[in-house]
């Protein structure tokens, strides 16, 4: 449509111009030749848009369309990659903020009650599509090194410590037992 309107206005202008020229021509023996020439100019003007349509080679047209398609697709892929990168960095930031908040919530009470501190917190997914948490702890106070004597009582004490720690974290963070793993590193 954008090409048709200027072509029609040019055609109207050309017809007015040809009529004016023909009207101004004297009645001489050259008049039929000049009329033939002006008619040919009119026919060439009418054929020009058709020649423009058919002058485009099909392979050039297809190549041009493919180039535009892939260029658009490349931009779309680039946009999607950038979107994923931004989302990943945002998720990492939120995860780190959650980790820090969880540590702040229990840090003081954990040191006072259990004499332990959190080294790391790792998140994982459970079978029920819930997030699970692994808490890695270490003793907070530097204690005297006792001689190593293996007794069943000491192992029972460590198991009780883990149960108490598990109950503590479950209460503070609102987690189920299957969502929590506790590791205690001993020096």
PDB file of C-alpha atoms in Angstrom:
ATOM      1  CA  UNK A   1       0.000   0.000   0.000  1.00  0.00           C
ATOM      2  CA  UNK A   2       2.895   2.321   0.771  1.00  0.00           C
ATOM      3  CA  UNK A   3       4.224   1.913  -2.767  1.00  0.00           C
ATOM      4  CA  UNK A   4       0.858   2.237  -4.509  1.00  0.00           C
ATOM      5  CA  UNK A   5      -0.143   5.695  -3.248  1.00  0.00           C
ATOM      6  CA  UNK A   6       3.022   7.519  -4.470  1.00  0.00           C
ATOM      7  CA  UNK A   7       2.830   5.627  -7.773  1.00  0.00           C
ATOM      8  CA  UNK A   8      -0.814   6.712  -8.314  1.00  0.00           C
ATOM      9  CA  UNK A   9      -0.018  10.336  -7.482  1.00  0.00           C
ATOM     10  CA  UNK A  10       2.928  10.234  -9.915  1.00  0.00           C
ATOM     11  CA  UNK A  11       0.662   8.683 -12.559  1.00  0.00           C
ATOM     12  CA  UNK A  12      -1.904  11.463 -12.138  1.00  0.00           C
ATOM     13  CA  UNK A  13       0.832  14.094 -12.346  1.00  0.00           C
ATOM     14  CA  UNK A  14       2.278  12.442 -15.490  1.00  0.00           C
ATOM     15  CA  UNK A  15      -1.169  12.290 -17.162  1.00  0.00           C
ATOM     16  CA  UNK A  16      -1.721  15.990 -16.459  1.00  0.00           C
ATOM     17  CA  UNK A  17       1.742  16.814 -17.783  1.00  0.00           C
ATOM     18  CA  UNK A  18       1.246  14.735 -20.952  1.00  0.00           C
ATOM     19  CA  UNK A  19      -2.167  16.341 -21.544  1.00  0.00           C
ATOM     20  CA  UNK A  20      -0.652  19.788 -21.118  1.00  0.00           C
ATOM     21  CA  UNK A  21       2.226  19.002 -23.507  1.00  0.00           C
ATOM     22  CA  UNK A  22      -0.160  17.552 -26.100  1.00  0.00           C
ATOM     23  CA  UNK A  23      -2.457  20.544 -25.804  1.00  0.00           C
ATOM     24  CA  UNK A  24       0.459  22.931 -26.308  1.00  0.00           C
ATOM     25  CA  UNK A  25       1.770  21.090 -29.383  1.00  0.00           C
ATOM     26  CA  UNK A  26       1.052  22.767 -32.659  1.00  0.00           C
ATOM     27  CA  UNK A  27      -0.862  20.958 -35.378  1.00  0.00           C
ATOM     28  CA  UNK A  28       2.132  20.021 -37.447  1.00  0.00           C
ATOM     29  CA  UNK A  29       3.289  16.895 -39.161  1.00  0.00           C
ATOM     30  CA  UNK A  30       5.305  15.987 -36.071  1.00  0.00           C
ATOM     31  CA  UNK A  31       2.274  15.815 -33.812  1.00  0.00           C
ATOM     32  CA  UNK A  32       1.548  12.043 -34.400  1.00  0.00           C
ATOM     33  CA  UNK A  33       5.185  11.182 -33.645  1.00  0.00           C
ATOM     34  CA  UNK A  34       5.185  13.262 -30.493  1.00  0.00           C
ATOM     35  CA  UNK A  35       1.887  11.654 -29.420  1.00  0.00           C
ATOM     36  CA  UNK A  36       3.446   8.218 -30.000  1.00  0.00           C
ATOM     37  CA  UNK A  37       6.479   9.223 -27.919  1.00  0.00           C
ATOM     38  CA  UNK A  38       4.313  10.542 -25.066  1.00  0.00           C
ATOM     39  CA  UNK A  39       2.221   7.345 -25.188  1.00  0.00           C
ATOM     40  CA  UNK A  40       5.373   5.244 -24.874  1.00  0.00           C
ATOM     41  CA  UNK A  41       6.484   7.299 -21.867  1.00  0.00           C
ATOM     42  CA  UNK A  42       3.081   6.578 -20.331  1.00  0.00           C
ATOM     43  CA  UNK A  43       3.370   2.831 -21.063  1.00  0.00           C
ATOM     44  CA  UNK A  44       6.891   2.731 -19.561  1.00  0.00           C
ATOM     45  CA  UNK A  45       5.620   4.519 -16.489  1.00  0.00           C
ATOM     46  CA  UNK A  46       2.801   1.950 -16.135  1.00  0.00           C
ATOM     47  CA  UNK A  47       5.201  -1.001 -16.572  1.00  0.00           C
ATOM     48  CA  UNK A  48       7.780   0.306 -14.082  1.00  0.00           C
ATOM     49  CA  UNK A  49       6.094  -1.096 -10.901  1.00  0.00           C
ATOM     50  CA  UNK A  50       5.656  -4.517 -12.559  1.00  0.00           C
ATOM     51  CA  UNK A  51       9.305  -4.634 -13.547  1.00  0.00           C
ATOM     52  CA  UNK A  52      10.298  -3.748  -9.977  1.00  0.00           C
ATOM     53  CA  UNK A  53       8.256  -6.685  -8.659  1.00  0.00           C
ATOM     54  CA  UNK A  54       9.680  -9.155 -11.185  1.00  0.00           C
ATOM     55  CA  UNK A  55      13.249  -7.852 -11.039  1.00  0.00           C
ATOM     56  CA  UNK A  56      13.776  -9.367  -7.590  1.00  0.00           C
ATOM     57  CA  UNK A  57      15.438 -12.725  -7.992  1.00  0.00           C
ATOM     58  CA  UNK A  58      13.731 -15.478  -5.960  1.00  0.00           C
ATOM     59  CA  UNK A  59      17.005 -16.686  -4.443  1.00  0.00           C
ATOM     60  CA  UNK A  60      17.875 -13.129  -3.364  1.00  0.00           C
ATOM     61  CA  UNK A  61      14.445 -12.700  -1.840  1.00  0.00           C
ATOM     62  CA  UNK A  62      14.653 -16.040   0.030  1.00  0.00           C
ATOM     63  CA  UNK A  63      18.166 -15.241   1.231  1.00  0.00           C
ATOM     64  CA  UNK A  64      17.016 -11.854   2.497  1.00  0.00           C
ATOM     65  CA  UNK A  65      14.057 -13.396   4.365  1.00  0.00           C
ATOM     66  CA  UNK A  66      16.229 -16.118   5.943  1.00  0.00           C
ATOM     67  CA  UNK A  67      18.776 -13.536   7.071  1.00  0.00           C
ATOM     68  CA  UNK A  68      16.071 -11.445   8.711  1.00  0.00           C
ATOM     69  CA  UNK A  69      14.593 -14.541  10.400  1.00  0.00           C
ATOM     70  CA  UNK A  70      17.908 -15.734  11.832  1.00  0.00           C
ATOM     71  CA  UNK A  71      18.887 -12.248  12.904  1.00  0.00           C
ATOM     72  CA  UNK A  72      15.615 -11.978  14.824  1.00  0.00           C
ATOM     73  CA  UNK A  73      16.100 -15.469  16.272  1.00  0.00           C
ATOM     74  CA  UNK A  74      19.651 -14.620  17.372  1.00  0.00           C
ATOM     75  CA  UNK A  75      18.423 -11.519  19.173  1.00  0.00           C
ATOM     76  CA  UNK A  76      15.694 -13.575  20.860  1.00  0.00           C
ATOM     77  CA  UNK A  77      18.212 -16.221  22.004  1.00  0.00           C
ATOM     78  CA  UNK A  78      20.534 -13.527  23.324  1.00  0.00           C
ATOM     79  CA  UNK A  79      17.640 -12.001  25.233  1.00  0.00           C
ATOM     80  CA  UNK A  80      16.707 -15.382  26.740  1.00  0.00           C
ATOM     81  CA  UNK A  81      20.326 -16.090  27.780  1.00  0.00           C
ATOM     82  CA  UNK A  82      20.625 -12.705  29.468  1.00  0.00           C
ATOM     83  CA  UNK A  83      17.296 -13.254  31.194  1.00  0.00           C
ATOM     84  CA  UNK A  84      18.472 -16.634  32.539  1.00  0.00           C
ATOM     85  CA  UNK A  85      21.771 -15.148  33.748  1.00  0.00           C
ATOM     86  CA  UNK A  86      19.973 -12.362  35.580  1.00  0.00           C
ATOM     87  CA  UNK A  87      17.536 -14.845  37.127  1.00  0.00           C
ATOM     88  CA  UNK A  88      20.410 -17.125  38.228  1.00  0.00           C
ATOM     89  CA  UNK A  89      22.288 -14.261  39.871  1.00  0.00           C
ATOM     90  CA  UNK A  90      19.090 -13.098  41.563  1.00  0.00           C
ATOM     91  CA  UNK A  91      18.419 -16.636  42.847  1.00  0.00           C
ATOM     92  CA  UNK A  92      21.996 -16.893  44.146  1.00  0.00           C
ATOM     93  CA  UNK A  93      21.641 -13.553  45.916  1.00  0.00           C
ATOM     94  CA  UNK A  94      18.329 -14.570  47.523  1.00  0.00           C
ATOM     95  CA  UNK A  95      19.813 -17.919  48.591  1.00  0.00           C
ATOM     96  CA  UNK A  96      22.807 -16.213  50.207  1.00  0.00           C
ATOM     97  CA  UNK A  97      20.560 -13.725  52.008  1.00  0.00           C
ATOM     98  CA  UNK A  98      18.408 -16.603  53.282  1.00  0.00           C
ATOM     99  CA  UNK A  99      21.519 -18.451  54.448  1.00  0.00           C
ATOM    100  CA  UNK A 100      22.794 -15.383  56.324  1.00  0.00           C
ATOM    101  CA  UNK A 101      19.398 -14.747  57.931  1.00  0.00           C
ATOM    102  CA  UNK A 102      19.147 -18.360  59.084  1.00  0.00           C
ATOM    103  CA  UNK A 103      22.604 -18.130  60.677  1.00  0.00           C
ATOM    104  CA  UNK A 104      21.755 -14.838  62.432  1.00  0.00           C
ATOM    105  CA  UNK A 105      18.548 -16.338  63.850  1.00  0.00           C
ATOM    106  CA  UNK A 106      20.277 -19.140  65.733  1.00  0.00           C
ATOM    107  CA  UNK A 107      23.890 -18.011  66.101  1.00  0.00           C
ATOM    108  CA  UNK A 108      23.756 -16.575  69.607  1.00  0.00           C
ATOM    109  CA  UNK A 109      21.591 -19.279  71.159  1.00  0.00           C
ATOM    110  CA  UNK A 110      23.599 -22.021  69.417  1.00  0.00           C
ATOM    111  CA  UNK A 111      26.842 -20.729  70.941  1.00  0.00           C
ATOM    112  CA  UNK A 112      25.362 -20.317  74.418  1.00  0.00           C
ATOM    113  CA  UNK A 113      23.398 -23.571  74.583  1.00  0.00           C
ATOM    114  CA  UNK A 114      25.451 -26.031  72.519  1.00  0.00           C
ATOM    115  CA  UNK A 115      28.881 -24.305  72.309  1.00  0.00           C
ATOM    116  CA  UNK A 116      28.846 -24.771  68.529  1.00  0.00           C
ATOM    117  CA  UNK A 117      28.987 -22.485  65.528  1.00  0.00           C
ATOM    118  CA  UNK A 118      27.765 -22.895  61.967  1.00  0.00           C
ATOM    119  CA  UNK A 119      30.476 -23.368  59.350  1.00  0.00           C
ATOM    120  CA  UNK A 120      28.200 -23.786  56.362  1.00  0.00           C
ATOM    121  CA  UNK A 121      24.602 -24.293  55.315  1.00  0.00           C
ATOM    122  CA  UNK A 122      23.759 -26.164  52.122  1.00  0.00           C
ATOM    123  CA  UNK A 123      20.315 -26.373  50.552  1.00  0.00           C
ATOM    124  CA  UNK A 124      19.021 -29.437  48.696  1.00  0.00           C
ATOM    125  CA  UNK A 125      15.730 -30.771  47.396  1.00  0.00           C
ATOM    126  CA  UNK A 126      13.888 -33.592  49.151  1.00  0.00           C
ATOM    127  CA  UNK A 127      11.714 -36.259  47.525  1.00  0.00           C
ATOM    128  CA  UNK A 128       8.622 -34.196  48.270  1.00  0.00           C
ATOM    129  CA  UNK A 129       9.933 -31.189  46.279  1.00  0.00           C
ATOM    130  CA  UNK A 130      10.666 -29.315  49.479  1.00  0.00           C
ATOM    131  CA  UNK A 131      13.967 -27.712  50.246  1.00  0.00           C
ATOM    132  CA  UNK A 132      16.214 -29.504  52.685  1.00  0.00           C
ATOM    133  CA  UNK A 133      19.040 -28.026  54.711  1.00  0.00           C
ATOM    134  CA  UNK A 134      22.398 -29.491  55.680  1.00  0.00           C
ATOM    135  CA  UNK A 135      24.009 -27.658  58.586  1.00  0.00           C
ATOM    136  CA  UNK A 136      27.731 -28.132  59.192  1.00  0.00           C
ATOM    137  CA  UNK A 137      28.778 -27.237  62.732  1.00  0.00           C
ATOM    138  CA  UNK A 138      31.988 -27.137  64.714  1.00  0.00           C
ATOM    139  CA  UNK A 139      32.709 -26.743  68.399  1.00  0.00           C
ATOM    140  CA  UNK A 140      32.824 -23.105  69.414  1.00  0.00           C
ATOM    141  CA  UNK A 141      35.016 -23.279  72.477  1.00  0.00           C
ATOM    142  CA  UNK A 142      38.540 -24.514  72.384  1.00  0.00           C
ATOM    143  CA  UNK A 143      38.549 -27.356  74.845  1.00  0.00           C
ATOM    144  CA  UNK A 144      41.341 -29.283  76.411  1.00  0.00           C
ATOM    145  CA  UNK A 145      42.203 -32.380  74.482  1.00  0.00           C
ATOM    146  CA  UNK A 146      41.200 -35.370  76.535  1.00  0.00           C
ATOM    147  CA  UNK A 147      42.842 -38.688  76.016  1.00  0.00           C
ATOM    148  CA  UNK A 148      40.938 -40.664  73.445  1.00  0.00           C
ATOM    149  CA  UNK A 149      39.063 -43.448  75.117  1.00  0.00           C
ATOM    150  CA  UNK A 150      36.438 -45.199  73.099  1.00  0.00           C
ATOM    151  CA  UNK A 151      33.430 -45.872  75.213  1.00  0.00           C
ATOM    152  CA  UNK A 152      29.893 -46.554  74.146  1.00  0.00           C
ATOM    153  CA  UNK A 153      28.700 -43.765  76.478  1.00  0.00           C
ATOM    154  CA  UNK A 154      30.532 -41.068  74.482  1.00  0.00           C
ATOM    155  CA  UNK A 155      28.951 -42.237  71.199  1.00  0.00           C
ATOM    156  CA  UNK A 156      25.530 -42.135  72.840  1.00  0.00           C
ATOM    157  CA  UNK A 157      26.245 -38.575  74.025  1.00  0.00           C
ATOM    158  CA  UNK A 158      27.137 -37.502  70.465  1.00  0.00           C
ATOM    159  CA  UNK A 159      23.929 -39.053  69.156  1.00  0.00           C
ATOM    160  CA  UNK A 160      21.940 -37.199  71.827  1.00  0.00           C
ATOM    161  CA  UNK A 161      23.729 -33.957  70.884  1.00  0.00           C
ATOM    162  CA  UNK A 162      22.665 -34.417  67.256  1.00  0.00           C
ATOM    163  CA  UNK A 163      19.081 -35.094  68.314  1.00  0.00           C
ATOM    164  CA  UNK A 164      19.056 -31.959  70.477  1.00  0.00           C
ATOM    165  CA  UNK A 165      20.610 -29.896  67.684  1.00  0.00           C
ATOM    166  CA  UNK A 166      18.112 -31.325  65.213  1.00  0.00           C
ATOM    167  CA  UNK A 167      15.197 -30.415  67.474  1.00  0.00           C
ATOM    168  CA  UNK A 168      16.677 -26.928  67.994  1.00  0.00           C
ATOM    169  CA  UNK A 169      16.999 -26.213  64.240  1.00  0.00           C
ATOM    170  CA  UNK A 170      13.604 -27.734  63.464  1.00  0.00           C
ATOM    171  CA  UNK A 171      11.980 -25.420  65.985  1.00  0.00           C
ATOM    172  CA  UNK A 172      13.874 -22.283  64.904  1.00  0.00           C
ATOM    173  CA  UNK A 173      13.610 -22.755  61.147  1.00  0.00           C
ATOM    174  CA  UNK A 174      10.311 -24.642  60.937  1.00  0.00           C
ATOM    175  CA  UNK A 175      11.745 -27.679  59.160  1.00  0.00           C
ATOM    176  CA  UNK A 176      10.641 -31.305  59.219  1.00  0.00           C
ATOM    177  CA  UNK A 177      13.085 -33.972  60.350  1.00  0.00           C
ATOM    178  CA  UNK A 178      13.633 -35.295  56.797  1.00  0.00           C
ATOM    179  CA  UNK A 179      14.476 -31.781  55.637  1.00  0.00           C
ATOM    180  CA  UNK A 180      17.433 -31.418  57.993  1.00  0.00           C
ATOM    181  CA  UNK A 181      20.888 -33.001  58.068  1.00  0.00           C
ATOM    182  CA  UNK A 182      23.452 -32.099  60.693  1.00  0.00           C
ATOM    183  CA  UNK A 183      27.182 -32.675  60.421  1.00  0.00           C
ATOM    184  CA  UNK A 184      29.493 -31.884  63.333  1.00  0.00           C
ATOM    185  CA  UNK A 185      33.173 -31.491  62.487  1.00  0.00           C
ATOM    186  CA  UNK A 186      35.520 -32.425  65.273  1.00  0.00           C
ATOM    187  CA  UNK A 187      39.058 -31.136  65.296  1.00  0.00           C
TER     188      UNK A 187
END
